[in-house]
Amino acid sequence: MRVWVAVLAATAKCHSLGIVESDHGLRTLDTPLLDALELWGMYAASAYQRFEDWSQCEACQKPSICNTDVNATWSTLVPAFSRGYVGIHHTTRQIVVVFRGSTHIMDALTNSQIMQVAWPSNNTNQTRVHAGFVAAYMAAQPHVLEALHRIDTDKRLAAYSLHFIGHSLGAAQATLAYIDWRLSQPHTQRNSRLVTFGAPRIGNPQFARMLDSLSNHTPTIEQENVLRVVHECDIVTHLPRSMLLLGEYVHGGHEIWARDIDADRKAQDLIVCQHTQEDPDCSASINMLRWTIADHFVYPGMQLGIPRY
């Protein structure tokens, strides 16, 4: 069951939504979710800035997110390089935990550590994860958990939803943070969601199944809480490849595939994929000769170019 929805990225002009019924029937994608994807994409893009002072962050001044209160930030070098922030948006009643993607030689070192390690350490389901991604998240973990513990003690924020967001390497870290938080808070009443853009494969099939077990598997995508957004031929989403000595890699989460409908990548169709680990009719259908890094830096709410600073 699949739905095609015309949606514009942040730099494009507004058009009406066009919905075309597929051979499998129709599932509508509500405009609020489209707006939310763009909002979360803006948060992911803002993590590429120096956000210690939100008012000085150019990408943070978009009207949808400029009133976000930064609750915590981190920038680590050991045991790995990680950068991100925890923000609170009172108008939308959202708490966001945002991880920055790759821009730095230290990130390249993290990405290259593709051997798998057991994670979480106390899990008995043989889940194994990319060693570099685990190292990066573990560097951020104390900062993230301390900030979330502080937020949990504030009764004024009890009804706020919690969103883990990231692009690229940041998407991998956001996934680990989401799982870590869910496993440590099995009885929480707080609504939570994982939204990733351009995520690489993170772990083995057992890990993907563990992530899927935390999904609420609702009949409508608007209520789904584990979303993985992939842009057309983004090469990063096809990596790492499974290798005999290095381990098997597979995606988890519910894929939303953004396909270009114009040459400059400003307008996209969003395809709601089957809720399988990797729907063979979505991004997994792309021939490897078409994979490109250019698609990695354009997502709803994001028009990054190759980020540098």
PDB file of C-alpha atoms in Angstrom:
ATOM      1  CA  MET A   1       0.000   0.000   0.000  1.00  0.00           C
ATOM      2  CA  ARG A   2       1.639   3.240  -1.145  1.00  0.00           C
ATOM      3  CA  VAL A   3       0.771   6.903  -1.555  1.00  0.00           C
ATOM      4  CA  TRP A   4       2.444   9.527  -3.718  1.00  0.00           C
ATOM      5  CA  VAL A   5       2.257  13.062  -2.427  1.00  0.00           C
ATOM      6  CA  ALA A   6       3.718  16.123  -4.123  1.00  0.00           C
ATOM      7  CA  VAL A   7       5.537  18.209  -1.541  1.00  0.00           C
ATOM      8  CA  LEU A   8       8.005  21.053  -1.832  1.00  0.00           C
ATOM      9  CA  ALA A   9      11.197  21.517   0.100  1.00  0.00           C
ATOM     10  CA  ALA A  10      11.795  24.722   2.034  1.00  0.00           C
ATOM     11  CA  THR A  11      13.216  26.647  -0.921  1.00  0.00           C
ATOM     12  CA  ALA A  12      10.336  25.958  -3.322  1.00  0.00           C
ATOM     13  CA  LYS A  13       7.055  27.774  -3.904  1.00  0.00           C
ATOM     14  CA  CYS A  14       3.850  26.375  -2.434  1.00  0.00           C
ATOM     15  CA  HIS A  15       1.674  24.067  -4.493  1.00  0.00           C
ATOM     16  CA  SER A  16      -1.392  22.025  -3.649  1.00  0.00           C
ATOM     17  CA  LEU A  17      -0.887  18.418  -2.632  1.00  0.00           C
ATOM     18  CA  GLY A  18      -1.403  15.880  -5.411  1.00  0.00           C
ATOM     19  CA  ILE A  19      -2.305  12.335  -4.391  1.00  0.00           C
ATOM     20  CA  VAL A  20      -2.271   9.441  -6.867  1.00  0.00           C
ATOM     21  CA  GLU A  21      -3.710   6.054  -6.005  1.00  0.00           C
ATOM     22  CA  SER A  22      -1.314   3.111  -6.445  1.00  0.00           C
ATOM     23  CA  ASP A  23      -2.130  -0.449  -7.450  1.00  0.00           C
ATOM     24  CA  HIS A  24      -2.189  -1.357  -3.755  1.00  0.00           C
ATOM     25  CA  GLY A  25      -4.786   1.219  -2.753  1.00  0.00           C
ATOM     26  CA  LEU A  26      -4.506   4.623  -1.129  1.00  0.00           C
ATOM     27  CA  ARG A  27      -3.254   5.890   2.199  1.00  0.00           C
ATOM     28  CA  THR A  28      -3.522   9.617   2.726  1.00  0.00           C
ATOM     29  CA  LEU A  29      -0.613  11.588   4.117  1.00  0.00           C
ATOM     30  CA  ASP A  30      -2.030  14.446   6.169  1.00  0.00           C
ATOM     31  CA  THR A  31      -0.659  17.931   5.598  1.00  0.00           C
ATOM     32  CA  PRO A  32       0.319  18.242   9.315  1.00  0.00           C
ATOM     33  CA  LEU A  33       2.788  15.360   8.880  1.00  0.00           C
ATOM     34  CA  LEU A  34       4.252  16.965   5.767  1.00  0.00           C
ATOM     35  CA  ASP A  35       4.707  20.185   7.719  1.00  0.00           C
ATOM     36  CA  ALA A  36       6.218  18.219  10.599  1.00  0.00           C
ATOM     37  CA  LEU A  37       8.776  16.515   8.327  1.00  0.00           C
ATOM     38  CA  GLU A  38       9.893  19.905   7.091  1.00  0.00           C
ATOM     39  CA  LEU A  39      10.064  21.177  10.683  1.00  0.00           C
ATOM     40  CA  TRP A  40      12.181  18.213  11.798  1.00  0.00           C
ATOM     41  CA  GLY A  41      14.378  18.658   8.723  1.00  0.00           C
ATOM     42  CA  MET A  42      15.017  22.256   9.783  1.00  0.00           C
ATOM     43  CA  TYR A  43      16.112  21.017  13.193  1.00  0.00           C
ATOM     44  CA  ALA A  44      18.457  18.474  11.570  1.00  0.00           C
ATOM     45  CA  ALA A  45      19.937  21.211   9.353  1.00  0.00           C
ATOM     46  CA  SER A  46      20.409  23.567  12.301  1.00  0.00           C
ATOM     47  CA  ALA A  47      22.692  21.040  14.009  1.00  0.00           C
ATOM     48  CA  TYR A  48      25.342  21.824  11.377  1.00  0.00           C
ATOM     49  CA  GLN A  49      25.656  25.339  12.813  1.00  0.00           C
ATOM     50  CA  ARG A  50      27.447  26.523  15.918  1.00  0.00           C
ATOM     51  CA  PHE A  51      24.321  26.698  18.035  1.00  0.00           C
ATOM     52  CA  GLU A  52      25.713  27.527  21.490  1.00  0.00           C
ATOM     53  CA  ASP A  53      23.945  30.862  21.053  1.00  0.00           C
ATOM     54  CA  TRP A  54      20.715  30.088  19.182  1.00  0.00           C
ATOM     55  CA  SER A  55      20.264  33.731  18.184  1.00  0.00           C
ATOM     56  CA  GLN A  56      23.590  33.590  16.312  1.00  0.00           C
ATOM     57  CA  CYS A  57      22.682  30.427  14.384  1.00  0.00           C
ATOM     58  CA  GLU A  58      21.574  31.465  10.873  1.00  0.00           C
ATOM     59  CA  ALA A  59      19.770  28.195  10.124  1.00  0.00           C
ATOM     60  CA  CYS A  60      17.986  28.438  13.478  1.00  0.00           C
ATOM     61  CA  GLN A  61      16.188  31.667  12.579  1.00  0.00           C
ATOM     62  CA  LYS A  62      13.541  30.101  10.374  1.00  0.00           C
ATOM     63  CA  PRO A  63      10.103  31.105  11.744  1.00  0.00           C
ATOM     64  CA  SER A  64       9.097  27.521  12.527  1.00  0.00           C
ATOM     65  CA  ILE A  65      11.993  26.893  14.930  1.00  0.00           C
ATOM     66  CA  CYS A  66      13.412  30.285  15.949  1.00  0.00           C
ATOM     67  CA  ASN A  67      11.597  30.255  19.303  1.00  0.00           C
ATOM     68  CA  THR A  68      13.195  26.986  20.388  1.00  0.00           C
ATOM     69  CA  ASP A  69      14.811  27.136  23.830  1.00  0.00           C
ATOM     70  CA  VAL A  70      18.159  25.317  23.867  1.00  0.00           C
ATOM     71  CA  ASN A  71      18.210  23.192  27.004  1.00  0.00           C
ATOM     72  CA  ALA A  72      21.595  21.524  26.511  1.00  0.00           C
ATOM     73  CA  THR A  73      24.404  21.257  23.951  1.00  0.00           C
ATOM     74  CA  TRP A  74      27.430  19.013  23.623  1.00  0.00           C
ATOM     75  CA  SER A  75      30.560  18.824  21.505  1.00  0.00           C
ATOM     76  CA  THR A  76      32.867  15.933  22.350  1.00  0.00           C
ATOM     77  CA  LEU A  77      36.246  14.683  21.143  1.00  0.00           C
ATOM     78  CA  VAL A  78      36.617  11.490  23.209  1.00  0.00           C
ATOM     79  CA  PRO A  79      35.866   8.659  22.962  1.00  0.00           C
ATOM     80  CA  ALA A  80      34.587  10.013  19.634  1.00  0.00           C
ATOM     81  CA  PHE A  81      33.474  13.258  18.032  1.00  0.00           C
ATOM     82  CA  SER A  82      29.794  14.099  18.552  1.00  0.00           C
ATOM     83  CA  ARG A  83      27.836  17.322  18.485  1.00  0.00           C
ATOM     84  CA  GLY A  84      24.187  18.095  19.101  1.00  0.00           C
ATOM     85  CA  TYR A  85      21.600  19.785  21.275  1.00  0.00           C
ATOM     86  CA  VAL A  86      18.384  19.331  23.197  1.00  0.00           C
ATOM     87  CA  GLY A  87      15.749  21.973  22.507  1.00  0.00           C
ATOM     88  CA  ILE A  88      12.242  22.774  23.733  1.00  0.00           C
ATOM     89  CA  HIS A  89       9.592  24.403  21.553  1.00  0.00           C
ATOM     90  CA  HIS A  90       6.720  25.499  23.755  1.00  0.00           C
ATOM     91  CA  THR A  91       4.320  26.437  20.951  1.00  0.00           C
ATOM     92  CA  THR A  92       4.340  22.947  19.428  1.00  0.00           C
ATOM     93  CA  ARG A  93       4.966  21.341  22.849  1.00  0.00           C
ATOM     94  CA  GLN A  94       7.916  19.389  21.501  1.00  0.00           C
ATOM     95  CA  ILE A  95      11.263  18.410  22.958  1.00  0.00           C
ATOM     96  CA  VAL A  96      13.899  17.699  20.293  1.00  0.00           C
ATOM     97  CA  VAL A  97      17.161  15.787  20.680  1.00  0.00           C
ATOM     98  CA  VAL A  98      19.174  16.607  17.567  1.00  0.00           C
ATOM     99  CA  PHE A  99      22.486  15.112  16.409  1.00  0.00           C
ATOM    100  CA  ARG A 100      24.751  16.673  13.798  1.00  0.00           C
ATOM    101  CA  GLY A 101      25.849  14.702  10.735  1.00  0.00           C
ATOM    102  CA  SER A 102      29.274  14.346   9.126  1.00  0.00           C
ATOM    103  CA  THR A 103      31.374  17.412   8.287  1.00  0.00           C
ATOM    104  CA  HIS A 104      34.681  16.729   9.962  1.00  0.00           C
ATOM    105  CA  ILE A 105      37.741  14.471   9.620  1.00  0.00           C
ATOM    106  CA  MET A 106      36.839  13.001  13.011  1.00  0.00           C
ATOM    107  CA  ASP A 107      33.444  12.047  11.563  1.00  0.00           C
ATOM    108  CA  ALA A 108      35.202  10.264   8.701  1.00  0.00           C
ATOM    109  CA  LEU A 109      37.142   8.238  11.260  1.00  0.00           C
ATOM    110  CA  THR A 110      33.878   7.381  13.016  1.00  0.00           C
ATOM    111  CA  ASN A 111      32.183   6.339   9.762  1.00  0.00           C
ATOM    112  CA  SER A 112      35.127   4.106   8.817  1.00  0.00           C
ATOM    113  CA  GLN A 113      34.821   1.933  11.933  1.00  0.00           C
ATOM    114  CA  ILE A 114      32.423  -0.517  10.288  1.00  0.00           C
ATOM    115  CA  MET A 115      33.214  -3.567  12.425  1.00  0.00           C
ATOM    116  CA  GLN A 116      30.206  -4.449  14.555  1.00  0.00           C
ATOM    117  CA  VAL A 117      30.062  -4.548  18.343  1.00  0.00           C
ATOM    118  CA  ALA A 118      27.391  -5.879  20.693  1.00  0.00           C
ATOM    119  CA  TRP A 119      24.974  -3.107  21.669  1.00  0.00           C
ATOM    120  CA  PRO A 120      23.182  -2.533  23.978  1.00  0.00           C
ATOM    121  CA  SER A 121      25.648  -4.319  26.231  1.00  0.00           C
ATOM    122  CA  ASN A 122      22.903  -5.901  28.361  1.00  0.00           C
ATOM    123  CA  ASN A 123      20.826  -7.132  25.399  1.00  0.00           C
ATOM    124  CA  THR A 124      20.517 -10.891  24.880  1.00  0.00           C
ATOM    125  CA  ASN A 125      19.111 -10.762  21.330  1.00  0.00           C
ATOM    126  CA  GLN A 126      22.502 -10.785  19.576  1.00  0.00           C
ATOM    127  CA  THR A 127      22.081  -7.223  18.373  1.00  0.00           C
ATOM    128  CA  ARG A 128      25.258  -5.849  16.838  1.00  0.00           C
ATOM    129  CA  VAL A 129      25.917  -2.276  15.697  1.00  0.00           C
ATOM    130  CA  HIS A 130      28.503  -0.293  13.698  1.00  0.00           C
ATOM    131  CA  ALA A 131      31.379   0.341  16.146  1.00  0.00           C
ATOM    132  CA  GLY A 132      31.928   3.945  15.049  1.00  0.00           C
ATOM    133  CA  PHE A 133      28.292   4.904  15.528  1.00  0.00           C
ATOM    134  CA  VAL A 134      28.261   3.372  19.000  1.00  0.00           C
ATOM    135  CA  ALA A 135      31.438   5.276  19.960  1.00  0.00           C
ATOM    136  CA  ALA A 136      29.958   8.579  18.764  1.00  0.00           C
ATOM    137  CA  TYR A 137      26.695   8.060  20.623  1.00  0.00           C
ATOM    138  CA  MET A 138      28.392   6.906  23.823  1.00  0.00           C
ATOM    139  CA  ALA A 139      30.349  10.170  23.816  1.00  0.00           C
ATOM    140  CA  ALA A 140      27.050  12.068  23.720  1.00  0.00           C
ATOM    141  CA  GLN A 141      25.066   9.742  25.984  1.00  0.00           C
ATOM    142  CA  PRO A 142      25.762  11.351  29.386  1.00  0.00           C
ATOM    143  CA  HIS A 143      24.852  14.794  28.044  1.00  0.00           C
ATOM    144  CA  VAL A 144      21.644  13.534  26.435  1.00  0.00           C
ATOM    145  CA  LEU A 145      20.451  11.464  29.376  1.00  0.00           C
ATOM    146  CA  GLU A 146      21.258  14.196  31.892  1.00  0.00           C
ATOM    147  CA  ALA A 147      19.248  16.727  29.889  1.00  0.00           C
ATOM    148  CA  LEU A 148      16.298  14.329  29.490  1.00  0.00           C
ATOM    149  CA  HIS A 149      16.354  13.469  33.190  1.00  0.00           C
ATOM    150  CA  ARG A 150      16.225  17.184  34.005  1.00  0.00           C
ATOM    151  CA  ILE A 151      13.302  17.633  31.623  1.00  0.00           C
ATOM    152  CA  ASP A 152      11.464  14.633  33.087  1.00  0.00           C
ATOM    153  CA  THR A 153      11.537  16.250  36.522  1.00  0.00           C
ATOM    154  CA  ASP A 154       9.871  19.414  35.204  1.00  0.00           C
ATOM    155  CA  LYS A 155       6.121  18.841  35.549  1.00  0.00           C
ATOM    156  CA  ARG A 156       5.410  21.740  33.191  1.00  0.00           C
ATOM    157  CA  LEU A 157       6.876  19.645  30.365  1.00  0.00           C
ATOM    158  CA  ALA A 158       5.126  16.383  31.230  1.00  0.00           C
ATOM    159  CA  ALA A 159       2.759  16.538  28.236  1.00  0.00           C
ATOM    160  CA  TYR A 160       5.436  17.526  25.700  1.00  0.00           C
ATOM    161  CA  SER A 161       6.310  14.975  23.028  1.00  0.00           C
ATOM    162  CA  LEU A 162       9.929  13.885  22.552  1.00  0.00           C
ATOM    163  CA  HIS A 163      11.609  13.665  19.154  1.00  0.00           C
ATOM    164  CA  PHE A 164      15.025  12.215  18.303  1.00  0.00           C
ATOM    165  CA  ILE A 165      16.248  13.725  15.032  1.00  0.00           C
ATOM    166  CA  GLY A 166      19.354  13.467  12.896  1.00  0.00           C
ATOM    167  CA  HIS A 167      20.804  13.513   9.399  1.00  0.00           C
ATOM    168  CA  SER A 168      23.569  11.199   8.133  1.00  0.00           C
ATOM    169  CA  LEU A 169      25.900  10.246  11.009  1.00  0.00           C
ATOM    170  CA  GLY A 170      23.521  12.220  13.221  1.00  0.00           C
ATOM    171  CA  ALA A 171      20.705   9.905  12.120  1.00  0.00           C
ATOM    172  CA  ALA A 172      22.667   6.887  13.334  1.00  0.00           C
ATOM    173  CA  GLN A 173      23.299   8.529  16.707  1.00  0.00           C
ATOM    174  CA  ALA A 174      19.662   9.628  17.001  1.00  0.00           C
ATOM    175  CA  THR A 175      18.576   6.027  16.406  1.00  0.00           C
ATOM    176  CA  LEU A 176      20.833   4.716  19.164  1.00  0.00           C
ATOM    177  CA  ALA A 177      19.680   7.500  21.501  1.00  0.00           C
ATOM    178  CA  TYR A 178      16.031   6.688  20.817  1.00  0.00           C
ATOM    179  CA  ILE A 179      16.541   2.996  21.538  1.00  0.00           C
ATOM    180  CA  ASP A 180      18.618   3.761  24.627  1.00  0.00           C
ATOM    181  CA  TRP A 181      15.937   6.085  26.010  1.00  0.00           C
ATOM    182  CA  ARG A 182      13.053   3.707  25.208  1.00  0.00           C
ATOM    183  CA  LEU A 183      14.790   0.748  26.845  1.00  0.00           C
ATOM    184  CA  SER A 184      15.612   2.806  29.939  1.00  0.00           C
ATOM    185  CA  GLN A 185      12.056   4.178  30.191  1.00  0.00           C
ATOM    186  CA  PRO A 186       9.819   1.151  29.512  1.00  0.00           C
ATOM    187  CA  HIS A 187       6.852   2.613  31.396  1.00  0.00           C
ATOM    188  CA  THR A 188       7.064   6.208  30.220  1.00  0.00           C
ATOM    189  CA  GLN A 189       3.839   7.971  29.305  1.00  0.00           C
ATOM    190  CA  ARG A 190       5.641  10.523  27.125  1.00  0.00           C
ATOM    191  CA  ASN A 191       4.968  10.245  23.392  1.00  0.00           C
ATOM    192  CA  SER A 192       8.241   9.790  21.546  1.00  0.00           C
ATOM    193  CA  ARG A 193       9.342   9.590  17.927  1.00  0.00           C
ATOM    194  CA  LEU A 194      12.479   8.888  15.908  1.00  0.00           C
ATOM    195  CA  VAL A 195      12.862  10.791  12.626  1.00  0.00           C
ATOM    196  CA  THR A 196      15.987  10.294  10.524  1.00  0.00           C
ATOM    197  CA  PHE A 197      17.104  11.795   7.220  1.00  0.00           C
ATOM    198  CA  GLY A 198      19.682  10.054   5.048  1.00  0.00           C
ATOM    199  CA  ALA A 199      20.483   7.441   7.684  1.00  0.00           C
ATOM    200  CA  PRO A 200      23.137   4.842   6.940  1.00  0.00           C
ATOM    201  CA  ARG A 201      22.538   1.234   7.880  1.00  0.00           C
ATOM    202  CA  ILE A 202      23.341   0.923  11.581  1.00  0.00           C
ATOM    203  CA  GLY A 203      23.302  -2.726  12.617  1.00  0.00           C
ATOM    204  CA  ASN A 204      22.493  -6.336  11.925  1.00  0.00           C
ATOM    205  CA  PRO A 205      19.026  -7.825  11.307  1.00  0.00           C
ATOM    206  CA  GLN A 206      18.527  -8.482  15.023  1.00  0.00           C
ATOM    207  CA  PHE A 207      19.188  -4.799  15.698  1.00  0.00           C
ATOM    208  CA  ALA A 208      16.729  -3.777  12.960  1.00  0.00           C
ATOM    209  CA  ARG A 209      14.100  -6.055  14.506  1.00  0.00           C
ATOM    210  CA  MET A 210      14.713  -4.523  17.935  1.00  0.00           C
ATOM    211  CA  LEU A 211      14.169  -1.054  16.468  1.00  0.00           C
ATOM    212  CA  ASP A 212      10.995  -2.229  14.742  1.00  0.00           C
ATOM    213  CA  SER A 213       9.762  -3.706  18.019  1.00  0.00           C
ATOM    214  CA  LEU A 214       9.740  -0.170  19.428  1.00  0.00           C
ATOM    215  CA  SER A 215       7.524   1.033  16.586  1.00  0.00           C
ATOM    216  CA  ASN A 216       3.852   1.443  17.344  1.00  0.00           C
ATOM    217  CA  HIS A 217       2.927  -0.072  13.915  1.00  0.00           C
ATOM    218  CA  THR A 218      -0.174   2.079  13.546  1.00  0.00           C
ATOM    219  CA  PRO A 219      -2.382   1.725  10.453  1.00  0.00           C
ATOM    220  CA  THR A 220      -1.679   5.358   9.496  1.00  0.00           C
ATOM    221  CA  ILE A 221       1.783   6.772   8.786  1.00  0.00           C
ATOM    222  CA  GLU A 222       0.798   9.990  10.563  1.00  0.00           C
ATOM    223  CA  GLN A 223       0.924   8.167  13.903  1.00  0.00           C
ATOM    224  CA  GLU A 224       4.031   6.084  13.150  1.00  0.00           C
ATOM    225  CA  ASN A 225       6.841   6.782  15.622  1.00  0.00           C
ATOM    226  CA  VAL A 226       9.892   5.399  13.764  1.00  0.00           C
ATOM    227  CA  LEU A 227      10.320   7.225  10.444  1.00  0.00           C
ATOM    228  CA  ARG A 228      13.299   6.894   8.089  1.00  0.00           C
ATOM    229  CA  VAL A 229      13.303   9.463   5.268  1.00  0.00           C
ATOM    230  CA  VAL A 230      15.393   8.612   2.175  1.00  0.00           C
ATOM    231  CA  HIS A 231      15.998  10.999  -0.733  1.00  0.00           C
ATOM    232  CA  GLU A 232      15.864   9.328  -4.170  1.00  0.00           C
ATOM    233  CA  CYS A 233      19.371   7.887  -4.866  1.00  0.00           C
ATOM    234  CA  ASP A 234      21.141   8.943  -1.652  1.00  0.00           C
ATOM    235  CA  ILE A 235      24.232   6.720  -1.552  1.00  0.00           C
ATOM    236  CA  VAL A 236      24.677   6.964   2.222  1.00  0.00           C
ATOM    237  CA  THR A 237      21.413   5.103   2.860  1.00  0.00           C
ATOM    238  CA  HIS A 238      22.836   2.046   1.052  1.00  0.00           C
ATOM    239  CA  LEU A 239      25.916   1.882   3.270  1.00  0.00           C
ATOM    240  CA  PRO A 240      27.556   0.075   4.952  1.00  0.00           C
ATOM    241  CA  ARG A 241      27.223  -2.981   2.756  1.00  0.00           C
ATOM    242  CA  SER A 242      27.054  -6.390   4.396  1.00  0.00           C
ATOM    243  CA  MET A 243      30.413  -8.177   4.351  1.00  0.00           C
ATOM    244  CA  LEU A 244      31.270 -11.655   5.518  1.00  0.00           C
ATOM    245  CA  LEU A 245      33.929 -10.662   8.051  1.00  0.00           C
ATOM    246  CA  LEU A 246      32.454  -7.300   9.035  1.00  0.00           C
ATOM    247  CA  GLY A 247      28.829  -8.263   9.623  1.00  0.00           C
ATOM    248  CA  GLU A 248      25.418  -8.025   8.035  1.00  0.00           C
ATOM    249  CA  TYR A 249      23.752  -4.609   7.831  1.00  0.00           C
ATOM    250  CA  VAL A 250      20.050  -3.907   7.303  1.00  0.00           C
ATOM    251  CA  HIS A 251      17.731  -0.946   7.890  1.00  0.00           C
ATOM    252  CA  GLY A 252      14.920  -0.820  10.437  1.00  0.00           C
ATOM    253  CA  GLY A 253      12.086   1.681  10.710  1.00  0.00           C
ATOM    254  CA  HIS A 254       9.342   2.804   8.332  1.00  0.00           C
ATOM    255  CA  GLU A 255      10.770   4.284   5.138  1.00  0.00           C
ATOM    256  CA  ILE A 256       9.433   7.417   3.485  1.00  0.00           C
ATOM    257  CA  TRP A 257      11.061   7.710   0.066  1.00  0.00           C
ATOM    258  CA  ALA A 258      11.416  11.233  -1.376  1.00  0.00           C
ATOM    259  CA  ARG A 259      11.706  11.145  -5.177  1.00  0.00           C
ATOM    260  CA  ASP A 260      12.606  14.192  -7.254  1.00  0.00           C
ATOM    261  CA  ILE A 261      10.055  15.571  -9.686  1.00  0.00           C
ATOM    262  CA  ASP A 262      12.230  18.386 -11.017  1.00  0.00           C
ATOM    263  CA  ALA A 263      15.863  18.725 -12.035  1.00  0.00           C
ATOM    264  CA  ASP A 264      16.978  21.085  -9.257  1.00  0.00           C
ATOM    265  CA  ARG A 265      15.711  18.803  -6.453  1.00  0.00           C
ATOM    266  CA  LYS A 266      13.356  21.460  -5.039  1.00  0.00           C
ATOM    267  CA  ALA A 267      10.155  19.440  -5.459  1.00  0.00           C
ATOM    268  CA  GLN A 268       9.691  15.859  -4.357  1.00  0.00           C
ATOM    269  CA  ASP A 269       7.132  13.069  -4.255  1.00  0.00           C
ATOM    270  CA  LEU A 270       6.929  11.358  -0.892  1.00  0.00           C
ATOM    271  CA  ILE A 271       6.230   7.646  -1.100  1.00  0.00           C
ATOM    272  CA  VAL A 272       5.040   5.778   1.972  1.00  0.00           C
ATOM    273  CA  CYS A 273       6.772   2.401   1.744  1.00  0.00           C
ATOM    274  CA  GLN A 274       5.751  -0.988   3.051  1.00  0.00           C
ATOM    275  CA  HIS A 275       6.593  -1.430   6.728  1.00  0.00           C
ATOM    276  CA  THR A 276       9.364  -3.935   6.138  1.00  0.00           C
ATOM    277  CA  GLN A 277      13.038  -3.594   6.956  1.00  0.00           C
ATOM    278  CA  GLU A 278      13.866  -2.567   3.357  1.00  0.00           C
ATOM    279  CA  ASP A 279      10.936  -2.330   0.927  1.00  0.00           C
ATOM    280  CA  PRO A 280      12.226  -3.658  -2.436  1.00  0.00           C
ATOM    281  CA  ASP A 281       9.922  -1.213  -4.272  1.00  0.00           C
ATOM    282  CA  CYS A 282      11.354   1.898  -2.597  1.00  0.00           C
ATOM    283  CA  SER A 283      14.953   3.126  -2.326  1.00  0.00           C
ATOM    284  CA  ALA A 284      16.203  -0.480  -2.294  1.00  0.00           C
ATOM    285  CA  SER A 285      15.044  -0.700  -5.924  1.00  0.00           C
ATOM    286  CA  ILE A 286      17.628   1.852  -7.106  1.00  0.00           C
ATOM    287  CA  ASN A 287      20.514   0.425  -9.154  1.00  0.00           C
ATOM    288  CA  MET A 288      23.846   1.144  -7.471  1.00  0.00           C
ATOM    289  CA  LEU A 289      25.080   2.907 -10.619  1.00  0.00           C
ATOM    290  CA  ARG A 290      22.543   5.664  -9.826  1.00  0.00           C
ATOM    291  CA  TRP A 291      23.620   6.191  -6.210  1.00  0.00           C
ATOM    292  CA  THR A 292      24.846   9.740  -5.618  1.00  0.00           C
ATOM    293  CA  ILE A 293      26.141  11.839  -2.738  1.00  0.00           C
ATOM    294  CA  ALA A 294      24.288  14.899  -4.127  1.00  0.00           C
ATOM    295  CA  ASP A 295      20.947  13.528  -2.935  1.00  0.00           C
ATOM    296  CA  HIS A 296      22.326  13.188   0.586  1.00  0.00           C
ATOM    297  CA  PHE A 297      22.193  16.925   1.256  1.00  0.00           C
ATOM    298  CA  VAL A 298      18.640  17.718   0.109  1.00  0.00           C
ATOM    299  CA  TYR A 299      15.718  16.658   2.317  1.00  0.00           C
ATOM    300  CA  PRO A 300      12.436  18.235   3.460  1.00  0.00           C
ATOM    301  CA  GLY A 301      13.439  21.347   5.390  1.00  0.00           C
ATOM    302  CA  MET A 302      17.091  20.882   4.376  1.00  0.00           C
ATOM    303  CA  GLN A 303      19.088  22.334   1.483  1.00  0.00           C
ATOM    304  CA  LEU A 304      22.563  21.869   2.858  1.00  0.00           C
ATOM    305  CA  GLY A 305      24.948  21.634  -0.024  1.00  0.00           C
ATOM    306  CA  ILE A 306      28.035  19.947   1.403  1.00  0.00           C
ATOM    307  CA  PRO A 307      28.137  21.447   4.909  1.00  0.00           C
ATOM    308  CA  ARG A 308      31.430  23.009   5.987  1.00  0.00           C
ATOM    309  CA  TYR A 309      32.815  25.070   8.870  1.00  0.00           C
TER     310      TYR A 309
END
